[in-house]
């Protein structure tokens, strides 16, 4: 059984919580220094590490929407969703396990819509979603330099 399958079968409530956070207005980034993304503690898989997921949602601007439509995607992106998975103890995160959480969240059908950003200790994943939160396929080049920003 893969990590993704194990997460989907053993932790459906945690995945449901992540979906709820993504939909919740609190996950929408605000231009205030006091705003922090909501964080969800993830249950360990077997005897694995305890991880946490910080979720940020941003609105997609007209240039990004035009680029996606020019790329050939039929669905119009409304949001950029970012999930940063970290180990609260500061230990570097196993990228395979972090990716499995994200793949279980978006399902296998949309796993290719998710892009991993380079990071040192945490694992950061981004994808575009339409107004119903359905992932929208996009070129990875759209996120070049996002980590530095």
mmCIF file with all atom_site columns, N, CA, C and O in Angstrom, residues 73-119:
data_model
loop_
_atom_site.group_PDB
_atom_site.id
_atom_site.type_symbol
_atom_site.label_atom_id
_atom_site.label_alt_id
_atom_site.label_comp_id
_atom_site.label_asym_id
_atom_site.label_entity_id
_atom_site.label_seq_id
_atom_site.pdbx_PDB_ins_code
_atom_site.Cartn_x
_atom_site.Cartn_y
_atom_site.Cartn_z
_atom_site.occupancy
_atom_site.B_iso_or_equiv
_atom_site.pdbx_formal_charge
_atom_site.auth_seq_id
_atom_site.auth_comp_id
_atom_site.auth_asym_id
_atom_site.auth_atom_id
_atom_site.pdbx_PDB_model_num
ATOM 1   N N  . UNK A 1 73  ? -5.937  25.295 -20.951 1.00 0.00 ? 73  UNK A N  1
ATOM 2   C CA . UNK A 1 73  ? -6.805  24.768 -19.895 1.00 0.00 ? 73  UNK A CA 1
ATOM 3   C C  . UNK A 1 73  ? -8.205  25.365 -20.037 1.00 0.00 ? 73  UNK A C  1
ATOM 4   O O  . UNK A 1 73  ? -8.353  26.566 -20.271 1.00 0.00 ? 73  UNK A O  1
ATOM 5   N N  . UNK A 1 74  ? -9.214  24.527 -19.900 1.00 0.00 ? 74  UNK A N  1
ATOM 6   C CA . UNK A 1 74  ? -10.597 24.961 -20.052 1.00 0.00 ? 74  UNK A CA 1
ATOM 7   C C  . UNK A 1 74  ? -11.152 25.612 -18.783 1.00 0.00 ? 74  UNK A C  1
ATOM 8   O O  . UNK A 1 74  ? -12.023 26.462 -18.855 1.00 0.00 ? 74  UNK A O  1
ATOM 9   N N  . UNK A 1 75  ? -10.661 25.193 -17.625 1.00 0.00 ? 75  UNK A N  1
ATOM 10  C CA . UNK A 1 75  ? -11.146 25.728 -16.357 1.00 0.00 ? 75  UNK A CA 1
ATOM 11  C C  . UNK A 1 75  ? -10.405 27.016 -16.020 1.00 0.00 ? 75  UNK A C  1
ATOM 12  O O  . UNK A 1 75  ? -9.200  27.133 -16.232 1.00 0.00 ? 75  UNK A O  1
ATOM 13  N N  . UNK A 1 76  ? -11.120 27.984 -15.478 1.00 0.00 ? 76  UNK A N  1
ATOM 14  C CA . UNK A 1 76  ? -10.549 29.291 -15.149 1.00 0.00 ? 76  UNK A CA 1
ATOM 15  C C  . UNK A 1 76  ? -10.085 29.278 -13.696 1.00 0.00 ? 76  UNK A C  1
ATOM 16  O O  . UNK A 1 76  ? -10.886 29.032 -12.789 1.00 0.00 ? 76  UNK A O  1
ATOM 17  N N  . UNK A 1 77  ? -8.801  29.547 -13.453 1.00 0.00 ? 77  UNK A N  1
ATOM 18  C CA . UNK A 1 77  ? -8.322  29.544 -12.068 1.00 0.00 ? 77  UNK A CA 1
ATOM 19  C C  . UNK A 1 77  ? -8.836  30.763 -11.295 1.00 0.00 ? 77  UNK A C  1
ATOM 20  O O  . UNK A 1 77  ? -8.889  31.869 -11.821 1.00 0.00 ? 77  UNK A O  1
ATOM 21  N N  . UNK A 1 78  ? -9.226  30.530 -10.064 1.00 0.00 ? 78  UNK A N  1
ATOM 22  C CA . UNK A 1 78  ? -9.675  31.611 -9.183  1.00 0.00 ? 78  UNK A CA 1
ATOM 23  C C  . UNK A 1 78  ? -8.727  31.780 -8.003  1.00 0.00 ? 78  UNK A C  1
ATOM 24  O O  . UNK A 1 78  ? -8.579  32.870 -7.470  1.00 0.00 ? 78  UNK A O  1
ATOM 25  N N  . UNK A 1 79  ? -8.060  30.667 -7.605  1.00 0.00 ? 79  UNK A N  1
ATOM 26  C CA . UNK A 1 79  ? -7.205  30.692 -6.427  1.00 0.00 ? 79  UNK A CA 1
ATOM 27  C C  . UNK A 1 79  ? -5.871  29.988 -6.674  1.00 0.00 ? 79  UNK A C  1
ATOM 28  O O  . UNK A 1 79  ? -5.800  29.038 -7.455  1.00 0.00 ? 79  UNK A O  1
ATOM 29  N N  . UNK A 1 80  ? -4.875  30.456 -5.971  1.00 0.00 ? 80  UNK A N  1
ATOM 30  C CA . UNK A 1 80  ? -3.600  29.755 -5.844  1.00 0.00 ? 80  UNK A CA 1
ATOM 31  C C  . UNK A 1 80  ? -3.610  29.176 -4.442  1.00 0.00 ? 80  UNK A C  1
ATOM 32  O O  . UNK A 1 80  ? -3.799  29.916 -3.460  1.00 0.00 ? 80  UNK A O  1
ATOM 33  N N  . UNK A 1 81  ? -3.460  27.887 -4.329  1.00 0.00 ? 81  UNK A N  1
ATOM 34  C CA . UNK A 1 81  ? -3.458  27.227 -3.027  1.00 0.00 ? 81  UNK A CA 1
ATOM 35  C C  . UNK A 1 81  ? -2.038  26.763 -2.735  1.00 0.00 ? 81  UNK A C  1
ATOM 36  O O  . UNK A 1 81  ? -1.383  26.164 -3.591  1.00 0.00 ? 81  UNK A O  1
ATOM 37  N N  . UNK A 1 82  ? -1.580  27.078 -1.539  1.00 0.00 ? 82  UNK A N  1
ATOM 38  C CA . UNK A 1 82  ? -0.234  26.701 -1.097  1.00 0.00 ? 82  UNK A CA 1
ATOM 39  C C  . UNK A 1 82  ? -0.352  25.923 0.201   1.00 0.00 ? 82  UNK A C  1
ATOM 40  O O  . UNK A 1 82  ? -1.036  26.354 1.130   1.00 0.00 ? 82  UNK A O  1
ATOM 41  N N  . UNK A 1 83  ? 0.285   24.768 0.248   1.00 0.00 ? 83  UNK A N  1
ATOM 42  C CA . UNK A 1 83  ? 0.344   23.979 1.478   1.00 0.00 ? 83  UNK A CA 1
ATOM 43  C C  . UNK A 1 83  ? 1.811   23.760 1.817   1.00 0.00 ? 83  UNK A C  1
ATOM 44  O O  . UNK A 1 83  ? 2.583   23.261 0.992   1.00 0.00 ? 83  UNK A O  1
ATOM 45  N N  . UNK A 1 84  ? 2.164   24.174 3.017   1.00 0.00 ? 84  UNK A N  1
ATOM 46  C CA . UNK A 1 84  ? 3.535   24.010 3.519   1.00 0.00 ? 84  UNK A CA 1
ATOM 47  C C  . UNK A 1 84  ? 3.477   22.968 4.617   1.00 0.00 ? 84  UNK A C  1
ATOM 48  O O  . UNK A 1 84  ? 2.846   23.177 5.648   1.00 0.00 ? 84  UNK A O  1
ATOM 49  N N  . UNK A 1 85  ? 4.125   21.835 4.382   1.00 0.00 ? 85  UNK A N  1
ATOM 50  C CA . UNK A 1 85  ? 4.120   20.741 5.360   1.00 0.00 ? 85  UNK A CA 1
ATOM 51  C C  . UNK A 1 85  ? 5.475   20.742 6.058   1.00 0.00 ? 85  UNK A C  1
ATOM 52  O O  . UNK A 1 85  ? 6.524   20.691 5.413   1.00 0.00 ? 85  UNK A O  1
ATOM 53  N N  . UNK A 1 86  ? 5.411   20.817 7.395   1.00 0.00 ? 86  UNK A N  1
ATOM 54  C CA . UNK A 1 86  ? 6.635   20.920 8.188   1.00 0.00 ? 86  UNK A CA 1
ATOM 55  C C  . UNK A 1 86  ? 6.563   19.983 9.388   1.00 0.00 ? 86  UNK A C  1
ATOM 56  O O  . UNK A 1 86  ? 5.486   19.555 9.808   1.00 0.00 ? 86  UNK A O  1
ATOM 57  N N  . UNK A 1 87  ? 7.731   19.695 9.927   1.00 0.00 ? 87  UNK A N  1
ATOM 58  C CA . UNK A 1 87  ? 7.832   18.957 11.178  1.00 0.00 ? 87  UNK A CA 1
ATOM 59  C C  . UNK A 1 87  ? 7.999   20.010 12.268  1.00 0.00 ? 87  UNK A C  1
ATOM 60  O O  . UNK A 1 87  ? 8.945   20.796 12.214  1.00 0.00 ? 87  UNK A O  1
ATOM 61  N N  . UNK A 1 88  ? 7.090   20.064 13.248  1.00 0.00 ? 88  UNK A N  1
ATOM 62  C CA . UNK A 1 88  ? 7.173   21.100 14.283  1.00 0.00 ? 88  UNK A CA 1
ATOM 63  C C  . UNK A 1 88  ? 8.492   21.090 15.071  1.00 0.00 ? 88  UNK A C  1
ATOM 64  O O  . UNK A 1 88  ? 8.850   22.092 15.668  1.00 0.00 ? 88  UNK A O  1
ATOM 65  N N  . UNK A 1 89  ? 9.220   19.971 15.054  1.00 0.00 ? 89  UNK A N  1
ATOM 66  C CA . UNK A 1 89  ? 10.493  19.913 15.780  1.00 0.00 ? 89  UNK A CA 1
ATOM 67  C C  . UNK A 1 89  ? 11.630  20.527 14.972  1.00 0.00 ? 89  UNK A C  1
ATOM 68  O O  . UNK A 1 89  ? 12.741  20.660 15.477  1.00 0.00 ? 89  UNK A O  1
ATOM 69  N N  . UNK A 1 90  ? 11.379  20.874 13.709  1.00 0.00 ? 90  UNK A N  1
ATOM 70  C CA . UNK A 1 90  ? 12.411  21.483 12.872  1.00 0.00 ? 90  UNK A CA 1
ATOM 71  C C  . UNK A 1 90  ? 13.218  20.503 12.040  1.00 0.00 ? 90  UNK A C  1
ATOM 72  O O  . UNK A 1 90  ? 14.083  20.906 11.269  1.00 0.00 ? 90  UNK A O  1
ATOM 73  N N  . UNK A 1 91  ? 12.931  19.231 12.169  1.00 0.00 ? 91  UNK A N  1
ATOM 74  C CA . UNK A 1 91  ? 13.617  18.205 11.377  1.00 0.00 ? 91  UNK A CA 1
ATOM 75  C C  . UNK A 1 91  ? 13.166  18.331 9.924   1.00 0.00 ? 91  UNK A C  1
ATOM 76  O O  . UNK A 1 91  ? 11.987  18.568 9.657   1.00 0.00 ? 91  UNK A O  1
ATOM 77  N N  . UNK A 1 92  ? 14.075  18.185 8.953   1.00 0.00 ? 92  UNK A N  1
ATOM 78  C CA . UNK A 1 92  ? 13.649  18.232 7.548   1.00 0.00 ? 92  UNK A CA 1
ATOM 79  C C  . UNK A 1 92  ? 12.570  17.178 7.263   1.00 0.00 ? 92  UNK A C  1
ATOM 80  O O  . UNK A 1 92  ? 12.625  16.066 7.773   1.00 0.00 ? 92  UNK A O  1
ATOM 81  N N  . UNK A 1 93  ? 11.603  17.563 6.460   1.00 0.00 ? 93  UNK A N  1
ATOM 82  C CA . UNK A 1 93  ? 10.460  16.707 6.152   1.00 0.00 ? 93  UNK A CA 1
ATOM 83  C C  . UNK A 1 93  ? 10.802  15.751 5.016   1.00 0.00 ? 93  UNK A C  1
ATOM 84  O O  . UNK A 1 93  ? 11.460  16.126 4.047   1.00 0.00 ? 93  UNK A O  1
ATOM 85  N N  . UNK A 1 94  ? 10.348  14.516 5.157   1.00 0.00 ? 94  UNK A N  1
ATOM 86  C CA . UNK A 1 94  ? 10.470  13.530 4.087   1.00 0.00 ? 94  UNK A CA 1
ATOM 87  C C  . UNK A 1 94  ? 9.552   13.978 2.952   1.00 0.00 ? 94  UNK A C  1
ATOM 88  O O  . UNK A 1 94  ? 8.321   13.992 3.099   1.00 0.00 ? 94  UNK A O  1
ATOM 89  N N  . UNK A 1 95  ? 10.132  14.371 1.821   1.00 0.00 ? 95  UNK A N  1
ATOM 90  C CA . UNK A 1 95  ? 9.364   14.884 0.692   1.00 0.00 ? 95  UNK A CA 1
ATOM 91  C C  . UNK A 1 95  ? 8.352   13.899 0.143   1.00 0.00 ? 95  UNK A C  1
ATOM 92  O O  . UNK A 1 95  ? 7.278   14.290 -0.313  1.00 0.00 ? 95  UNK A O  1
ATOM 93  N N  . UNK A 1 96  ? 8.676   12.617 0.202   1.00 0.00 ? 96  UNK A N  1
ATOM 94  C CA . UNK A 1 96  ? 7.765   11.592 -0.307  1.00 0.00 ? 96  UNK A CA 1
ATOM 95  C C  . UNK A 1 96  ? 6.502   11.523 0.547   1.00 0.00 ? 96  UNK A C  1
ATOM 96  O O  . UNK A 1 96  ? 5.390   11.433 0.022   1.00 0.00 ? 96  UNK A O  1
ATOM 97  N N  . UNK A 1 97  ? 6.668   11.591 1.857   1.00 0.00 ? 97  UNK A N  1
ATOM 98  C CA . UNK A 1 97  ? 5.517   11.545 2.759   1.00 0.00 ? 97  UNK A CA 1
ATOM 99  C C  . UNK A 1 97  ? 4.682   12.817 2.623   1.00 0.00 ? 97  UNK A C  1
ATOM 100 O O  . UNK A 1 97  ? 3.454   12.755 2.571   1.00 0.00 ? 97  UNK A O  1
ATOM 101 N N  . UNK A 1 98  ? 5.337   13.969 2.528   1.00 0.00 ? 98  UNK A N  1
ATOM 102 C CA . UNK A 1 98  ? 4.610   15.230 2.361   1.00 0.00 ? 98  UNK A CA 1
ATOM 103 C C  . UNK A 1 98  ? 3.823   15.217 1.055   1.00 0.00 ? 98  UNK A C  1
ATOM 104 O O  . UNK A 1 98  ? 2.656   15.616 1.010   1.00 0.00 ? 98  UNK A O  1
ATOM 105 N N  . UNK A 1 99  ? 4.450   14.746 -0.011  1.00 0.00 ? 99  UNK A N  1
ATOM 106 C CA . UNK A 1 99  ? 3.764   14.668 -1.307  1.00 0.00 ? 99  UNK A CA 1
ATOM 107 C C  . UNK A 1 99  ? 2.566   13.723 -1.232  1.00 0.00 ? 99  UNK A C  1
ATOM 108 O O  . UNK A 1 99  ? 1.528   13.972 -1.844  1.00 0.00 ? 99  UNK A O  1
ATOM 109 N N  . UNK A 1 100 ? 2.697   12.639 -0.464  1.00 0.00 ? 100 UNK A N  1
ATOM 110 C CA . UNK A 1 100 ? 1.594   11.690 -0.316  1.00 0.00 ? 100 UNK A CA 1
ATOM 111 C C  . UNK A 1 100 ? 0.384   12.359 0.337   1.00 0.00 ? 100 UNK A C  1
ATOM 112 O O  . UNK A 1 100 ? -0.760  12.101 -0.063  1.00 0.00 ? 100 UNK A O  1
ATOM 113 N N  . UNK A 1 101 ? 0.611   13.228 1.313   1.00 0.00 ? 101 UNK A N  1
ATOM 114 C CA . UNK A 1 101 ? -0.505  13.952 1.936   1.00 0.00 ? 101 UNK A CA 1
ATOM 115 C C  . UNK A 1 101 ? -1.208  14.829 0.910   1.00 0.00 ? 101 UNK A C  1
ATOM 116 O O  . UNK A 1 101 ? -2.435  14.859 0.839   1.00 0.00 ? 101 UNK A O  1
ATOM 117 N N  . UNK A 1 102 ? -0.433  15.535 0.105   1.00 0.00 ? 102 UNK A N  1
ATOM 118 C CA . UNK A 1 102 ? -1.033  16.424 -0.895  1.00 0.00 ? 102 UNK A CA 1
ATOM 119 C C  . UNK A 1 102 ? -1.755  15.615 -1.973  1.00 0.00 ? 102 UNK A C  1
ATOM 120 O O  . UNK A 1 102 ? -2.864  15.959 -2.374  1.00 0.00 ? 102 UNK A O  1
ATOM 121 N N  . UNK A 1 103 ? -1.145  14.539 -2.433  1.00 0.00 ? 103 UNK A N  1
ATOM 122 C CA . UNK A 1 103 ? -1.789  13.696 -3.450  1.00 0.00 ? 103 UNK A CA 1
ATOM 123 C C  . UNK A 1 103 ? -3.089  13.090 -2.931  1.00 0.00 ? 103 UNK A C  1
ATOM 124 O O  . UNK A 1 103 ? -4.080  12.982 -3.663  1.00 0.00 ? 103 UNK A O  1
ATOM 125 N N  . UNK A 1 104 ? -3.111  12.698 -1.653  1.00 0.00 ? 104 UNK A N  1
ATOM 126 C CA . UNK A 1 104 ? -4.345  12.164 -1.074  1.00 0.00 ? 104 UNK A CA 1
ATOM 127 C C  . UNK A 1 104 ? -5.400  13.262 -0.983  1.00 0.00 ? 104 UNK A C  1
ATOM 128 O O  . UNK A 1 104 ? -6.590  13.004 -1.153  1.00 0.00 ? 104 UNK A O  1
ATOM 129 N N  . UNK A 1 105 ? -4.974  14.494 -0.760  1.00 0.00 ? 105 UNK A N  1
ATOM 130 C CA . UNK A 1 105 ? -5.892  15.621 -0.662  1.00 0.00 ? 105 UNK A CA 1
ATOM 131 C C  . UNK A 1 105 ? -6.530  15.966 -2.011  1.00 0.00 ? 105 UNK A C  1
ATOM 132 O O  . UNK A 1 105 ? -7.740  16.140 -2.103  1.00 0.00 ? 105 UNK A O  1
ATOM 133 N N  . UNK A 1 106 ? -5.718  16.034 -3.071  1.00 0.00 ? 106 UNK A N  1
ATOM 134 C CA . UNK A 1 106 ? -6.255  16.430 -4.383  1.00 0.00 ? 106 UNK A CA 1
ATOM 135 C C  . UNK A 1 106 ? -6.744  15.244 -5.201  1.00 0.00 ? 106 UNK A C  1
ATOM 136 O O  . UNK A 1 106 ? -7.382  15.441 -6.223  1.00 0.00 ? 106 UNK A O  1
ATOM 137 N N  . UNK A 1 107 ? -6.449  14.054 -4.789  1.00 0.00 ? 107 UNK A N  1
ATOM 138 C CA . UNK A 1 107 ? -6.743  12.776 -5.453  1.00 0.00 ? 107 UNK A CA 1
ATOM 139 C C  . UNK A 1 107 ? -5.791  12.542 -6.626  1.00 0.00 ? 107 UNK A C  1
ATOM 140 O O  . UNK A 1 107 ? -5.198  13.472 -7.164  1.00 0.00 ? 107 UNK A O  1
ATOM 141 N N  . UNK A 1 108 ? -5.686  11.293 -6.985  1.00 0.00 ? 108 UNK A N  1
ATOM 142 C CA . UNK A 1 108 ? -4.770  10.876 -8.050  1.00 0.00 ? 108 UNK A CA 1
ATOM 143 C C  . UNK A 1 108 ? -5.061  11.569 -9.379  1.00 0.00 ? 108 UNK A C  1
ATOM 144 O O  . UNK A 1 108 ? -4.159  11.895 -10.146 1.00 0.00 ? 108 UNK A O  1
ATOM 145 N N  . UNK A 1 109 ? -6.341  11.832 -9.623  1.00 0.00 ? 109 UNK A N  1
ATOM 146 C CA . UNK A 1 109 ? -6.757  12.469 -10.877 1.00 0.00 ? 109 UNK A CA 1
ATOM 147 C C  . UNK A 1 109 ? -6.085  13.831 -11.087 1.00 0.00 ? 109 UNK A C  1
ATOM 148 O O  . UNK A 1 109 ? -5.790  14.219 -12.212 1.00 0.00 ? 109 UNK A O  1
ATOM 149 N N  . UNK A 1 110 ? -5.845  14.560 -10.004 1.00 0.00 ? 110 UNK A N  1
ATOM 150 C CA . UNK A 1 110 ? -5.302  15.917 -10.108 1.00 0.00 ? 110 UNK A CA 1
ATOM 151 C C  . UNK A 1 110 ? -3.885  16.051 -9.557  1.00 0.00 ? 110 UNK A C  1
ATOM 152 O O  . UNK A 1 110 ? -3.381  17.168 -9.419  1.00 0.00 ? 110 UNK A O  1
ATOM 153 N N  . UNK A 1 111 ? -3.234  14.941 -9.253  1.00 0.00 ? 111 UNK A N  1
ATOM 154 C CA . UNK A 1 111 ? -1.882  15.001 -8.675  1.00 0.00 ? 111 UNK A CA 1
ATOM 155 C C  . UNK A 1 111 ? -0.907  15.759 -9.575  1.00 0.00 ? 111 UNK A C  1
ATOM 156 O O  . UNK A 1 111 ? -0.018  16.460 -9.082  1.00 0.00 ? 111 UNK A O  1
ATOM 157 N N  . UNK A 1 112 ? -1.074  15.668 -10.893 1.00 0.00 ? 112 UNK A N  1
ATOM 158 C CA . UNK A 1 112 ? -0.166  16.362 -11.812 1.00 0.00 ? 112 UNK A CA 1
ATOM 159 C C  . UNK A 1 112 ? -0.407  17.867 -11.866 1.00 0.00 ? 112 UNK A C  1
ATOM 160 O O  . UNK A 1 112 ? 0.382   18.598 -12.452 1.00 0.00 ? 112 UNK A O  1
ATOM 161 N N  . UNK A 1 113 ? -1.484  18.341 -11.254 1.00 0.00 ? 113 UNK A N  1
ATOM 162 C CA . UNK A 1 113 ? -1.760  19.776 -11.202 1.00 0.00 ? 113 UNK A CA 1
ATOM 163 C C  . UNK A 1 113 ? -0.969  20.443 -10.079 1.00 0.00 ? 113 UNK A C  1
ATOM 164 O O  . UNK A 1 113 ? -0.860  21.667 -10.036 1.00 0.00 ? 113 UNK A O  1
ATOM 165 N N  . UNK A 1 114 ? -0.410  19.641 -9.171  1.00 0.00 ? 114 UNK A N  1
ATOM 166 C CA . UNK A 1 114 ? 0.312   20.149 -8.003  1.00 0.00 ? 114 UNK A CA 1
ATOM 167 C C  . UNK A 1 114 ? 1.795   20.266 -8.341  1.00 0.00 ? 114 UNK A C  1
ATOM 168 O O  . UNK A 1 114 ? 2.385   19.375 -8.948  1.00 0.00 ? 114 UNK A O  1
ATOM 169 N N  . UNK A 1 115 ? 2.383   21.382 -7.913  1.00 0.00 ? 115 UNK A N  1
ATOM 170 C CA . UNK A 1 115 ? 3.807   21.635 -8.158  1.00 0.00 ? 115 UNK A CA 1
ATOM 171 C C  . UNK A 1 115 ? 4.536   21.779 -6.826  1.00 0.00 ? 115 UNK A C  1
ATOM 172 O O  . UNK A 1 115 ? 4.044   22.459 -5.919  1.00 0.00 ? 115 UNK A O  1
ATOM 173 N N  . UNK A 1 116 ? 5.692   21.131 -6.717  1.00 0.00 ? 116 UNK A N  1
ATOM 174 C CA . UNK A 1 116 ? 6.520   21.235 -5.514  1.00 0.00 ? 116 UNK A CA 1
ATOM 175 C C  . UNK A 1 116 ? 7.487   22.398 -5.680  1.00 0.00 ? 116 UNK A C  1
ATOM 176 O O  . UNK A 1 116 ? 8.080   22.573 -6.741  1.00 0.00 ? 116 UNK A O  1
ATOM 177 N N  . UNK A 1 117 ? 7.629   23.188 -4.618  1.00 0.00 ? 117 UNK A N  1
ATOM 178 C CA . UNK A 1 117 ? 8.580   24.292 -4.625  1.00 0.00 ? 117 UNK A CA 1
ATOM 179 C C  . UNK A 1 117 ? 9.806   23.874 -3.824  1.00 0.00 ? 117 UNK A C  1
ATOM 180 O O  . UNK A 1 117 ? 9.684   23.150 -2.832  1.00 0.00 ? 117 UNK A O  1
ATOM 181 N N  . UNK A 1 118 ? 10.977  24.331 -4.235  1.00 0.00 ? 118 UNK A N  1
ATOM 182 C CA . UNK A 1 118 ? 12.179  23.961 -3.484  1.00 0.00 ? 118 UNK A CA 1
ATOM 183 C C  . UNK A 1 118 ? 12.140  24.560 -2.077  1.00 0.00 ? 118 UNK A C  1
ATOM 184 O O  . UNK A 1 118 ? 11.697  25.690 -1.887  1.00 0.00 ? 118 UNK A O  1
ATOM 185 N N  . UNK A 1 119 ? 12.556  23.770 -1.100  1.00 0.00 ? 119 UNK A N  1
ATOM 186 C CA . UNK A 1 119 ? 12.592  24.221 0.289   1.00 0.00 ? 119 UNK A CA 1
ATOM 187 C C  . UNK A 1 119 ? 13.657  23.436 1.037   1.00 0.00 ? 119 UNK A C  1
ATOM 188 O O  . UNK A 1 119 ? 14.036  22.342 0.612   1.00 0.00 ? 119 UNK A O  1
#
